[in-house]
Amino acid sequence: MKFGGTSVGTIERIKAVADQVKAVVDAGHQVAVVVSAMSGTTNQLVQWTREAGAMHDAREYDVVVSSGEQVTVGLLAIALQNIGVEARSWLGWQVAMHTDNIHGGARIESIDTEAMLARLEQGQVAVMAGFQGVAEDNRITTLGRGGSDTSAVALAAALGADRCDIYTDVDGVYTTDPRIVPKATKLDKITFEEMLELASNGAKVLQTRSVAMAMRHGVKLQVLSSFEDLPGTMVVNEDEIMEKNSVSGIAYSVDEAKVTLVGLDDKPGVAANVFSTLADNNVNVDMIVQTAASAPGKTDITFSVNGAELDRASTVLQGIKDELNYNDLLTSEDVCKVSVVGMAMRSQPGVARTMFSTLAEKGINIEVISTSEIKISVLIGREYTELAVRSLHTAFGLDSES
Ligand code: ADP
Ligand code: ASP
Ligand code: MG
């Protein structure tokens, strides 16, 4: 059972979570619980590391931002003990949850489960801190924002759990973010592939890596509410779903920025130079378009990057301006990526037509397009985010009846 920030946001909530865990224990299950920090805590900690020093050591960043989870595991263990449930807290290093040493975005390498399994066998509930692990040099690592989902799936896989239940502040996975589209419909089931695309394109209900890990290890993954006792959403294999809509869900991300290199030489090796320079400087590029420029022998390349990486991207490209021989470097942060996702898209034509004509009817200009087998993404002006998501939701027949 994994509980996110809002679900453990107050002492009252932590007590309610303890009751939920007790009910499952009383039903005869062995339970490992993974918790996030109280809502808002991690943001505050990140902010403090920035204020303390712009150029801080990522290892110290991890020491600070991992501390929120230390509080909630202790509090939940106390709350459980107080209602007669035997429980103890586990920090990442105590488990141990071994990761690589990429601080701030570490990957889980292995989990020692022996000690925890022995205690579960004795009837003790394990309450593990999400989001954190330990690197080979014994320093604390964190798994990237939203990483408790990944901690939970990894622990479920390592323990051989029957299921991994992600309890959160919505009662399942919806056709789009229910906070911006009230007509969003709850899905009983969604495929791993679709969930992976939705998560990696901005639906933060599950961290992308948690979905990939569940898929790889065959973990039964469910998303459900920690506030209400309602059926949630199961993430399943494709053969467990009867195909219906061409589009299953819509995601958006405002965490995007656009870069255009104007007037590059139109010759072999130029794109290779641009993107290897970006890669060498750890800039992740997402969408890319190349168009012919107005001048002969010239071309323009536009691409999108994570907003946080925009400064780095433009600095390194300015650094090789002479070598690349471009005319201008344009950047914009006023963009948003909207993606429609659906397995059935592979066999049903016309999804792109519906998407583009819906946006056109609303007067929304498309700046960049990218596709995968089961997804179409567009980059548009940020001010159109909600309008685009809502009108696409209606156009693809996803609005709920009620
Ligand atoms: P937690 O703190 O429990 O990890 P998150 O805030 O990380 O919770 O994720 C839950 C949030 O994800 C919801 O409050 C909702 O606004 C957002 N969300 C985005 N897209 C979707 C979607 N398709 N279905 C459900 N929730 C979504
Ligand atoms: N507390 C961490 C965060 O806010 C991890 C998580 O909530 O999943 O990113
Ligand atoms: Mg989350």
Tab-separated table of C-alpha atoms and ligand atoms in Angstrom:
chain	number	residue	atom	x	y	z
A	1	MET	CA	0.000	0.000	0.000
A	2	LYS	CA	1.484	3.361	-1.018
A	3	PHE	CA	0.134	6.656	0.260
A	4	GLY	CA	0.999	9.973	-1.394
A	5	GLY	CA	1.522	13.419	0.078
A	6	THR	CA	-2.087	14.594	0.427
A	7	SER	CA	-3.044	11.229	1.892
A	8	VAL	CA	-0.572	11.761	4.760
A	9	GLY	CA	-0.857	15.571	4.772
A	10	THR	CA	-1.979	15.974	8.397
A	11	ILE	CA	-1.910	13.959	11.627
A	12	GLU	CA	-5.619	13.282	11.119
A	13	ARG	CA	-4.889	11.879	7.662
A	14	ILE	CA	-2.047	9.725	8.996
A	15	LYS	CA	-4.424	8.265	11.584
A	16	ALA	CA	-6.965	7.574	8.837
A	17	VAL	CA	-4.258	5.811	6.818
A	18	ALA	CA	-3.381	3.736	9.896
A	19	ASP	CA	-7.030	2.635	10.096
A	20	GLN	CA	-6.978	1.685	6.410
A	21	VAL	CA	-3.829	-0.366	6.893
A	22	LYS	CA	-5.299	-2.033	9.983
A	23	ALA	CA	-8.367	-3.104	8.015
A	24	VAL	CA	-6.151	-4.873	5.483
A	25	VAL	CA	-4.049	-6.476	8.236
A	26	ASP	CA	-7.222	-7.617	10.015
A	27	ALA	CA	-8.351	-9.223	6.776
A	28	GLY	CA	-5.335	-11.496	7.108
A	29	HIS	CA	-2.767	-9.871	4.811
A	30	GLN	CA	0.896	-9.134	5.339
A	31	VAL	CA	1.375	-5.471	4.534
A	32	ALA	CA	4.290	-3.282	3.546
A	33	VAL	CA	3.406	0.406	3.371
A	34	VAL	CA	5.317	3.060	1.436
A	35	VAL	CA	4.703	6.712	2.224
A	36	SER	CA	5.571	10.089	0.722
A	37	ALA	CA	6.331	13.238	2.654
A	38	MET	CA	3.391	15.344	3.893
A	39	SER	CA	2.020	17.403	1.006
A	40	GLY	CA	4.012	20.541	0.334
A	41	THR	CA	6.981	19.370	2.407
A	42	THR	CA	9.217	18.248	-0.454
A	43	ASN	CA	8.575	21.508	-2.360
A	44	GLN	CA	9.590	23.453	0.728
A	45	LEU	CA	12.759	21.388	1.158
A	46	VAL	CA	13.716	21.847	-2.490
A	47	GLN	CA	13.168	25.582	-2.093
A	48	TRP	CA	15.433	25.698	0.949
A	49	THR	CA	18.271	23.947	-0.851
A	50	ARG	CA	18.020	26.619	-3.574
A	51	GLU	CA	18.017	29.446	-1.082
A	52	ALA	CA	20.990	27.992	0.804
A	53	GLY	CA	23.136	28.024	-2.300
A	54	ALA	CA	22.463	28.037	-6.020
A	55	MET	CA	25.341	25.700	-6.820
A	56	HIS	CA	24.879	23.059	-4.178
A	57	ASP	CA	26.201	19.530	-4.175
A	58	ALA	CA	23.500	17.112	-5.378
A	59	ARG	CA	24.436	14.732	-2.553
A	60	GLU	CA	23.499	17.362	0.005
A	61	TYR	CA	20.307	18.151	-1.918
A	62	ASP	CA	19.336	14.497	-1.409
A	63	VAL	CA	20.122	14.634	2.313
A	64	VAL	CA	17.686	17.527	2.657
A	65	VAL	CA	14.849	16.542	0.320
A	66	SER	CA	14.697	12.929	1.518
A	67	SER	CA	13.955	14.069	5.072
A	68	GLY	CA	10.210	14.596	4.541
A	69	GLU	CA	9.651	10.849	4.265
A	70	GLN	CA	11.547	10.194	7.490
A	71	VAL	CA	8.871	12.154	9.334
A	72	THR	CA	5.890	10.354	7.801
A	73	VAL	CA	7.229	6.803	8.257
A	74	GLY	CA	7.810	7.482	11.941
A	75	LEU	CA	4.400	9.092	12.418
A	76	LEU	CA	2.564	6.304	10.620
A	77	ALA	CA	4.392	3.631	12.621
A	78	ILE	CA	3.373	5.435	15.831
A	79	ALA	CA	-0.239	5.760	14.661
A	80	LEU	CA	-0.337	2.044	13.820
A	81	GLN	CA	1.170	1.023	17.147
A	82	ASN	CA	-1.431	3.137	18.910
A	83	ILE	CA	-4.289	1.170	17.391
A	84	GLY	CA	-2.698	-2.122	18.267
A	85	VAL	CA	-0.917	-2.902	15.003
A	86	GLU	CA	2.696	-3.964	15.323
A	87	ALA	CA	4.732	-1.770	12.982
A	88	ARG	CA	8.169	-0.336	12.416
A	89	SER	CA	9.572	2.259	10.088
A	90	TRP	CA	12.295	1.593	7.498
A	91	LEU	CA	14.422	4.277	5.895
A	92	GLY	CA	15.960	3.566	2.514
A	93	TRP	CA	19.387	2.678	3.931
A	94	GLN	CA	17.891	0.425	6.571
A	95	VAL	CA	16.078	-1.792	4.075
A	96	ALA	CA	18.492	-1.423	2.131
A	97	MET	CA	17.179	0.060	-1.108
A	98	HIS	CA	20.360	0.145	-3.229
A	99	THR	CA	20.542	2.721	-6.012
A	100	ASP	CA	23.107	4.131	-8.397
A	101	ASN	CA	24.747	7.437	-7.470
A	102	ILE	CA	22.786	9.770	-9.753
A	103	HIS	CA	21.680	12.073	-6.954
A	104	GLY	CA	18.274	13.658	-7.441
A	105	GLY	CA	17.248	11.029	-9.991
A	106	ALA	CA	18.756	7.752	-8.813
A	107	ARG	CA	17.771	4.356	-10.173
A	108	ILE	CA	17.026	1.405	-7.953
A	109	GLU	CA	19.493	-1.439	-8.477
A	110	SER	CA	18.484	-3.972	-5.857
A	111	ILE	CA	16.558	-4.280	-2.618
A	112	ASP	CA	17.523	-6.426	0.367
A	113	THR	CA	14.253	-7.911	1.520
A	114	GLU	CA	15.415	-10.595	3.923
A	115	ALA	CA	15.051	-8.638	7.152
A	116	MET	CA	11.765	-7.076	6.130
A	117	LEU	CA	10.334	-10.415	5.000
A	118	ALA	CA	11.235	-11.996	8.324
A	119	ARG	CA	9.371	-9.272	10.201
A	120	LEU	CA	6.374	-9.444	7.863
A	121	GLU	CA	6.251	-13.175	8.614
A	122	GLN	CA	6.051	-12.316	12.324
A	123	GLY	CA	3.010	-10.161	11.600
A	124	GLN	CA	4.736	-6.796	11.717
A	125	VAL	CA	3.732	-4.071	9.260
A	126	ALA	CA	6.704	-2.527	7.437
A	127	VAL	CA	6.423	1.212	6.857
A	128	MET	CA	9.041	2.212	4.302
A	129	ALA	CA	10.094	5.719	3.306
A	130	GLY	CA	9.397	6.307	-0.372
A	131	PHE	CA	11.570	8.378	-2.710
A	132	GLN	CA	14.901	7.456	-1.054
A	133	GLY	CA	17.657	4.916	-1.353
A	134	VAL	CA	21.328	4.512	-0.636
A	135	ALA	CA	24.246	4.570	-3.071
A	136	GLU	CA	27.294	2.317	-2.951
A	137	ASP	CA	29.266	4.951	-1.045
A	138	ASN	CA	26.557	4.912	1.673
A	139	ARG	CA	25.171	8.310	0.774
A	140	ILE	CA	21.422	8.936	0.656
A	141	THR	CA	19.896	9.230	-2.806
A	142	THR	CA	16.454	10.288	-4.052
A	143	LEU	CA	14.592	8.912	-7.041
A	144	GLY	CA	13.270	12.090	-8.680
A	145	ARG	CA	10.012	13.913	-7.959
A	146	GLY	CA	7.047	11.638	-7.531
A	147	GLY	CA	9.479	8.789	-6.860
A	148	SER	CA	7.546	7.135	-4.042
A	149	ASP	CA	5.420	5.388	-6.646
A	150	THR	CA	8.588	3.773	-7.971
A	151	SER	CA	9.725	2.843	-4.450
A	152	ALA	CA	6.385	1.110	-3.911
A	153	VAL	CA	6.438	-0.851	-7.159
A	154	ALA	CA	10.063	-1.843	-6.630
A	155	LEU	CA	9.335	-3.059	-3.117
A	156	ALA	CA	6.247	-4.948	-4.313
A	157	ALA	CA	8.344	-6.663	-6.978
A	158	ALA	CA	11.153	-7.505	-4.568
A	159	LEU	CA	8.800	-8.888	-1.914
A	160	GLY	CA	6.778	-10.802	-4.493
A	161	ALA	CA	3.633	-8.969	-3.337
A	162	ASP	CA	0.235	-10.011	-4.652
A	163	ARG	CA	-0.525	-6.404	-5.537
A	164	CYS	CA	0.748	-2.845	-5.358
A	165	ASP	CA	-2.025	-0.423	-4.405
A	166	ILE	CA	-1.274	3.254	-4.970
A	167	TYR	CA	-3.598	5.276	-2.716
A	168	THR	CA	-3.904	8.924	-3.727
A	169	ASP	CA	-6.181	11.967	-3.709
A	170	VAL	CA	-8.240	10.902	-6.752
A	171	ASP	CA	-10.090	7.590	-6.971
A	172	GLY	CA	-8.280	6.217	-10.007
A	173	VAL	CA	-6.824	7.007	-13.387
A	174	TYR	CA	-9.104	9.251	-15.424
A	175	THR	CA	-9.300	9.968	-19.139
A	176	THR	CA	-7.509	13.213	-18.276
A	177	ASP	CA	-6.600	15.201	-15.177
A	178	PRO	CA	-9.947	15.471	-13.341
A	179	ARG	CA	-8.745	18.679	-11.738
A	180	ILE	CA	-8.845	20.542	-15.034
A	181	VAL	CA	-11.602	18.618	-16.797
A	182	PRO	CA	-14.520	17.950	-14.449
A	183	LYS	CA	-16.084	15.748	-17.133
A	184	ALA	CA	-13.127	13.341	-17.095
A	185	THR	CA	-14.190	9.702	-16.859
A	186	LYS	CA	-12.684	7.175	-14.470
A	187	LEU	CA	-11.196	4.151	-16.188
A	188	ASP	CA	-11.717	0.676	-14.681
A	189	LYS	CA	-8.629	-0.517	-16.505
A	190	ILE	CA	-5.813	0.978	-18.514
A	191	THR	CA	-2.960	-0.797	-20.282
A	192	PHE	CA	0.622	-0.439	-19.095
A	193	GLU	CA	1.583	1.041	-22.468
A	194	GLU	CA	-1.096	3.733	-22.309
A	195	MET	CA	-0.327	4.531	-18.678
A	196	LEU	CA	3.346	4.825	-19.567
A	197	GLU	CA	2.594	7.329	-22.347
A	198	LEU	CA	0.174	9.321	-20.179
A	199	ALA	CA	2.644	9.445	-17.290
A	200	SER	CA	5.619	10.386	-19.431
A	201	ASN	CA	3.561	13.125	-21.070
A	202	GLY	CA	2.523	14.801	-17.853
A	203	ALA	CA	-0.168	12.777	-16.004
A	204	LYS	CA	1.555	12.759	-12.647
A	205	VAL	CA	-0.848	10.295	-11.035
A	206	LEU	CA	1.930	7.694	-11.388
A	207	GLN	CA	5.629	8.364	-11.849
A	208	THR	CA	6.631	7.085	-15.298
A	209	ARG	CA	9.340	4.813	-13.956
A	210	SER	CA	6.911	3.084	-11.616
A	211	VAL	CA	4.773	2.060	-14.575
A	212	ALA	CA	7.758	0.805	-16.561
A	213	MET	CA	8.941	-1.172	-13.561
A	214	ALA	CA	5.526	-2.731	-12.899
A	215	MET	CA	5.333	-3.725	-16.557
A	216	ARG	CA	8.783	-5.285	-16.501
A	217	HIS	CA	8.266	-7.228	-13.299
A	218	GLY	CA	4.612	-8.149	-13.798
A	219	VAL	CA	3.471	-6.268	-10.677
A	220	LYS	CA	-0.299	-5.975	-10.350
A	221	LEU	CA	-0.748	-2.238	-10.062
A	222	GLN	CA	-3.855	-0.450	-8.868
A	223	VAL	CA	-4.613	3.266	-8.314
A	224	LEU	CA	-7.293	4.113	-5.778
A	225	SER	CA	-8.508	6.726	-3.321
A	226	SER	CA	-7.215	7.058	0.220
A	227	PHE	CA	-10.223	9.231	1.039
A	228	GLU	CA	-13.139	7.112	-0.150
A	229	ASP	CA	-13.739	3.384	-0.359
A	230	LEU	CA	-14.346	3.149	-4.106
A	231	PRO	CA	-13.126	0.795	-6.814
A	232	GLY	CA	-9.960	2.146	-8.434
A	233	THR	CA	-8.182	1.610	-11.737
A	234	MET	CA	-6.187	-1.512	-12.545
A	235	VAL	CA	-3.180	-1.156	-14.838
A	236	VAL	CA	-3.278	-4.287	-16.991
A	237	ASN	CA	-1.900	-6.036	-20.047
A	238	GLU	CA	-3.429	-5.311	-23.399
A	239	ASP	CA	-5.241	-8.657	-23.680
A	240	GLU	CA	-7.253	-7.838	-20.574
A	241	ILE	CA	-8.997	-4.906	-22.261
A	242	MET	CA	-11.633	-4.885	-24.952
A	243	GLU	CA	-10.711	-2.079	-27.321
A	244	LYS	CA	-13.238	0.657	-27.656
A	245	ASN	CA	-12.246	4.324	-28.038
A	246	SER	CA	-9.431	5.193	-30.407
A	247	VAL	CA	-8.173	7.498	-27.669
A	248	SER	CA	-8.071	6.327	-24.031
A	249	GLY	CA	-6.638	9.392	-22.387
A	250	ILE	CA	-5.225	12.891	-22.754
A	251	ALA	CA	-2.219	14.282	-20.906
A	252	TYR	CA	-0.686	17.728	-20.780
A	253	SER	CA	2.552	19.167	-19.573
A	254	VAL	CA	3.327	22.831	-19.042
A	255	ASP	CA	6.849	21.962	-18.045
A	256	GLU	CA	8.067	22.495	-21.604
A	257	ALA	CA	10.133	25.011	-23.511
A	258	LYS	CA	10.747	25.479	-27.208
A	259	VAL	CA	14.029	26.233	-28.950
A	260	THR	CA	14.449	27.187	-32.620
A	261	LEU	CA	17.741	27.403	-34.490
A	262	VAL	CA	17.142	29.641	-37.468
A	263	GLY	CA	19.170	29.428	-40.674
A	264	LEU	CA	21.361	26.399	-40.089
A	265	ASP	CA	23.341	25.040	-43.019
A	266	ASP	CA	21.288	22.371	-44.791
A	267	LYS	CA	23.958	19.685	-44.997
A	268	PRO	CA	24.756	16.281	-43.449
A	269	GLY	CA	26.013	16.328	-39.857
A	270	VAL	CA	24.387	19.550	-38.672
A	271	ALA	CA	21.547	17.923	-36.709
A	272	ALA	CA	24.028	15.371	-35.374
A	273	ASN	CA	26.197	18.206	-34.094
A	274	VAL	CA	23.282	20.050	-32.463
A	275	PHE	CA	21.861	17.034	-30.675
A	276	SER	CA	25.141	15.463	-29.634
A	277	THR	CA	26.188	18.750	-28.072
A	278	LEU	CA	22.894	18.844	-26.158
A	279	ALA	CA	23.242	15.206	-25.102
A	280	ASP	CA	26.820	15.761	-23.927
A	281	ASN	CA	25.452	18.490	-21.688
A	282	ASN	CA	22.643	16.329	-20.295
A	283	VAL	CA	19.838	18.163	-22.059
A	284	ASN	CA	16.953	15.819	-22.826
A	285	VAL	CA	15.295	16.671	-26.108
A	286	ASP	CA	11.699	15.621	-26.614
A	287	MET	CA	9.953	16.761	-29.826
A	288	ILE	CA	11.902	17.768	-32.948
A	289	VAL	CA	10.953	19.311	-36.302
A	290	GLN	CA	13.170	20.378	-39.126
A	291	THR	CA	11.857	22.664	-41.859
A	292	ALA	CA	13.323	24.284	-44.944
A	293	ALA	CA	14.234	27.903	-44.252
A	294	SER	CA	13.389	30.686	-46.667
A	295	ALA	CA	16.987	31.065	-47.813
A	296	PRO	CA	18.376	28.384	-50.171
A	297	GLY	CA	20.753	25.880	-48.584
A	298	LYS	CA	19.457	26.777	-45.116
A	299	THR	CA	17.204	24.970	-42.653
A	300	ASP	CA	15.492	25.617	-39.305
A	301	ILE	CA	15.341	23.127	-36.443
A	302	THR	CA	12.803	23.462	-33.635
A	303	PHE	CA	12.768	21.200	-30.606
A	304	SER	CA	11.330	21.049	-27.112
A	305	VAL	CA	13.109	20.489	-23.817
A	306	ASN	CA	12.084	20.382	-20.188
A	307	GLY	CA	11.590	23.955	-18.930
A	308	ALA	CA	14.266	23.468	-16.288
A	309	GLU	CA	16.832	22.625	-18.987
A	310	LEU	CA	16.155	25.601	-21.251
A	311	ASP	CA	18.936	27.799	-19.909
A	312	ARG	CA	21.481	25.019	-20.248
A	313	ALA	CA	20.304	24.241	-23.781
A	314	SER	CA	20.585	27.823	-24.955
A	315	THR	CA	23.947	28.381	-23.272
A	316	VAL	CA	25.558	25.359	-24.928
A	317	LEU	CA	24.096	26.230	-28.328
A	318	GLN	CA	25.340	29.809	-28.077
A	319	GLY	CA	28.727	28.323	-27.244
A	320	ILE	CA	28.899	26.617	-30.648
A	321	LYS	CA	27.289	29.394	-32.693
A	322	ASP	CA	30.324	29.894	-34.915
A	323	GLU	CA	30.743	26.214	-35.540
A	324	LEU	CA	27.034	25.717	-36.362
A	325	ASN	CA	26.831	28.921	-38.372
A	326	TYR	CA	23.187	29.656	-37.584
A	327	ASN	CA	21.509	33.058	-37.843
A	328	ASP	CA	19.405	33.129	-34.738
A	329	LEU	CA	18.487	31.204	-31.596
A	330	LEU	CA	14.885	31.674	-30.452
A	331	THR	CA	13.475	30.310	-27.183
A	332	SER	CA	10.026	30.297	-25.641
A	333	GLU	CA	8.659	29.069	-22.347
A	334	ASP	CA	5.050	29.938	-23.091
A	335	VAL	CA	4.281	26.507	-24.468
A	336	CYS	CA	2.429	23.391	-23.411
A	337	LYS	CA	2.459	19.854	-24.728
A	338	VAL	CA	-0.872	18.102	-25.160
A	339	SER	CA	-0.883	14.392	-25.973
A	340	VAL	CA	-3.667	12.005	-26.931
A	341	VAL	CA	-2.954	8.358	-26.151
A	342	GLY	CA	-4.652	5.129	-27.154
A	343	MET	CA	-3.694	1.594	-28.165
A	344	ALA	CA	-6.572	1.487	-30.666
A	345	MET	CA	-4.929	4.322	-32.607
A	346	ARG	CA	-2.761	1.677	-34.284
A	347	SER	CA	-5.738	0.275	-36.149
A	348	GLN	CA	-8.167	3.182	-36.317
A	349	PRO	CA	-7.327	5.938	-38.780
A	350	GLY	CA	-8.323	9.566	-38.375
A	351	VAL	CA	-7.028	10.354	-34.908
A	352	ALA	CA	-4.630	12.997	-36.205
A	353	ARG	CA	-7.389	14.509	-38.332
A	354	THR	CA	-9.755	14.796	-35.347
A	355	MET	CA	-7.012	16.203	-33.169
A	356	PHE	CA	-5.784	18.828	-35.597
A	357	SER	CA	-9.214	19.925	-36.789
A	358	THR	CA	-10.476	20.255	-33.207
A	359	LEU	CA	-7.539	22.526	-32.380
A	360	ALA	CA	-8.059	24.478	-35.599
A	361	GLU	CA	-11.721	25.096	-34.778
A	362	LYS	CA	-10.628	26.655	-31.502
A	363	GLY	CA	-8.075	28.818	-33.298
A	364	ILE	CA	-5.153	27.055	-31.588
A	365	ASN	CA	-1.930	27.046	-33.574
A	366	ILE	CA	0.211	23.898	-33.527
A	367	GLU	CA	3.919	24.644	-33.166
A	368	VAL	CA	5.482	21.170	-33.099
A	369	ILE	CA	4.077	17.674	-33.591
A	370	SER	CA	5.458	14.310	-32.586
A	371	THR	CA	3.987	10.838	-32.655
A	372	SER	CA	4.548	7.312	-31.425
A	373	GLU	CA	2.577	4.222	-32.326
A	374	ILE	CA	-0.022	4.954	-29.667
A	375	LYS	CA	0.321	8.725	-29.119
A	376	ILE	CA	0.137	12.079	-30.870
A	377	SER	CA	1.606	15.111	-29.112
A	378	VAL	CA	1.424	18.759	-30.087
A	379	LEU	CA	3.172	21.788	-28.697
A	380	ILE	CA	0.835	24.789	-28.437
A	381	GLY	CA	0.705	28.165	-26.699
A	382	ARG	CA	0.449	27.710	-22.942
A	383	GLU	CA	-2.607	29.945	-22.630
A	384	TYR	CA	-4.577	27.354	-24.620
A	385	THR	CA	-3.805	24.384	-22.352
A	386	GLU	CA	-7.194	23.972	-20.723
A	387	LEU	CA	-9.159	24.850	-23.842
A	388	ALA	CA	-7.216	22.286	-25.864
A	389	VAL	CA	-7.517	19.492	-23.313
A	390	ARG	CA	-11.233	20.098	-22.780
A	391	SER	CA	-12.136	20.305	-26.457
A	392	LEU	CA	-10.073	17.235	-27.382
A	393	HIS	CA	-11.680	15.367	-24.496
A	394	THR	CA	-15.104	16.124	-25.941
A	395	ALA	CA	-14.047	15.497	-29.550
A	396	PHE	CA	-12.758	12.011	-28.724
A	397	GLY	CA	-15.977	11.118	-26.904
A	398	LEU	CA	-14.383	10.868	-23.476
A	399	ASP	CA	-16.717	13.172	-21.509
A	400	SER	CA	-18.538	11.374	-18.708
A	401	GLU	CA	-22.325	11.200	-18.844
A	402	SER	CA	-22.973	12.599	-15.383
B	1	ADP	P1	0.323	11.628	-4.648
B	1	ADP	O1	0.739	12.727	-3.742
B	1	ADP	O2	-0.698	10.726	-4.045
B	1	ADP	O3	1.479	10.881	-5.242
B	1	ADP	P2	0.024	13.138	-7.097
B	1	ADP	O4	-0.349	14.571	-6.882
B	1	ADP	O5	1.434	12.828	-7.402
B	1	ADP	O6	-0.490	12.320	-5.826
B	1	ADP	O7	-0.895	12.504	-8.238
B	1	ADP	C1	-2.304	12.599	-8.158
B	1	ADP	C2	-2.780	13.743	-9.041
B	1	ADP	O8	-2.551	13.406	-10.406
B	1	ADP	C3	-4.265	14.012	-8.989
B	1	ADP	O9	-4.586	14.881	-7.931
B	1	ADP	C4	-4.572	14.607	-10.359
B	1	ADP	O10	-4.705	16.014	-10.324
B	1	ADP	C5	-3.329	14.283	-11.197
B	1	ADP	N1	-3.651	13.655	-12.483
B	1	ADP	C6	-3.124	14.034	-13.668
B	1	ADP	N2	-3.616	13.304	-14.663
B	1	ADP	C7	-4.465	12.397	-14.108
B	1	ADP	C8	-5.264	11.342	-14.640
B	1	ADP	N3	-5.292	11.062	-15.951
B	1	ADP	N4	-6.010	10.614	-13.779
B	1	ADP	C9	-5.984	10.875	-12.457
B	1	ADP	N5	-5.249	11.872	-11.894
B	1	ADP	C10	-4.484	12.627	-12.706
B	2	ASP	N1	7.856	13.413	-1.685
B	2	ASP	C1	8.405	13.205	-3.010
B	2	ASP	C2	7.929	14.291	-3.951
B	2	ASP	O1	7.169	15.153	-3.571
B	2	ASP	C3	8.128	11.850	-3.550
B	2	ASP	C4	6.679	11.554	-3.817
B	2	ASP	O2	5.784	12.250	-3.323
B	2	ASP	O3	6.405	10.589	-4.536
B	2	ASP	O4	8.353	14.315	-5.085
B	3	MG	MG	2.760	11.343	-6.826
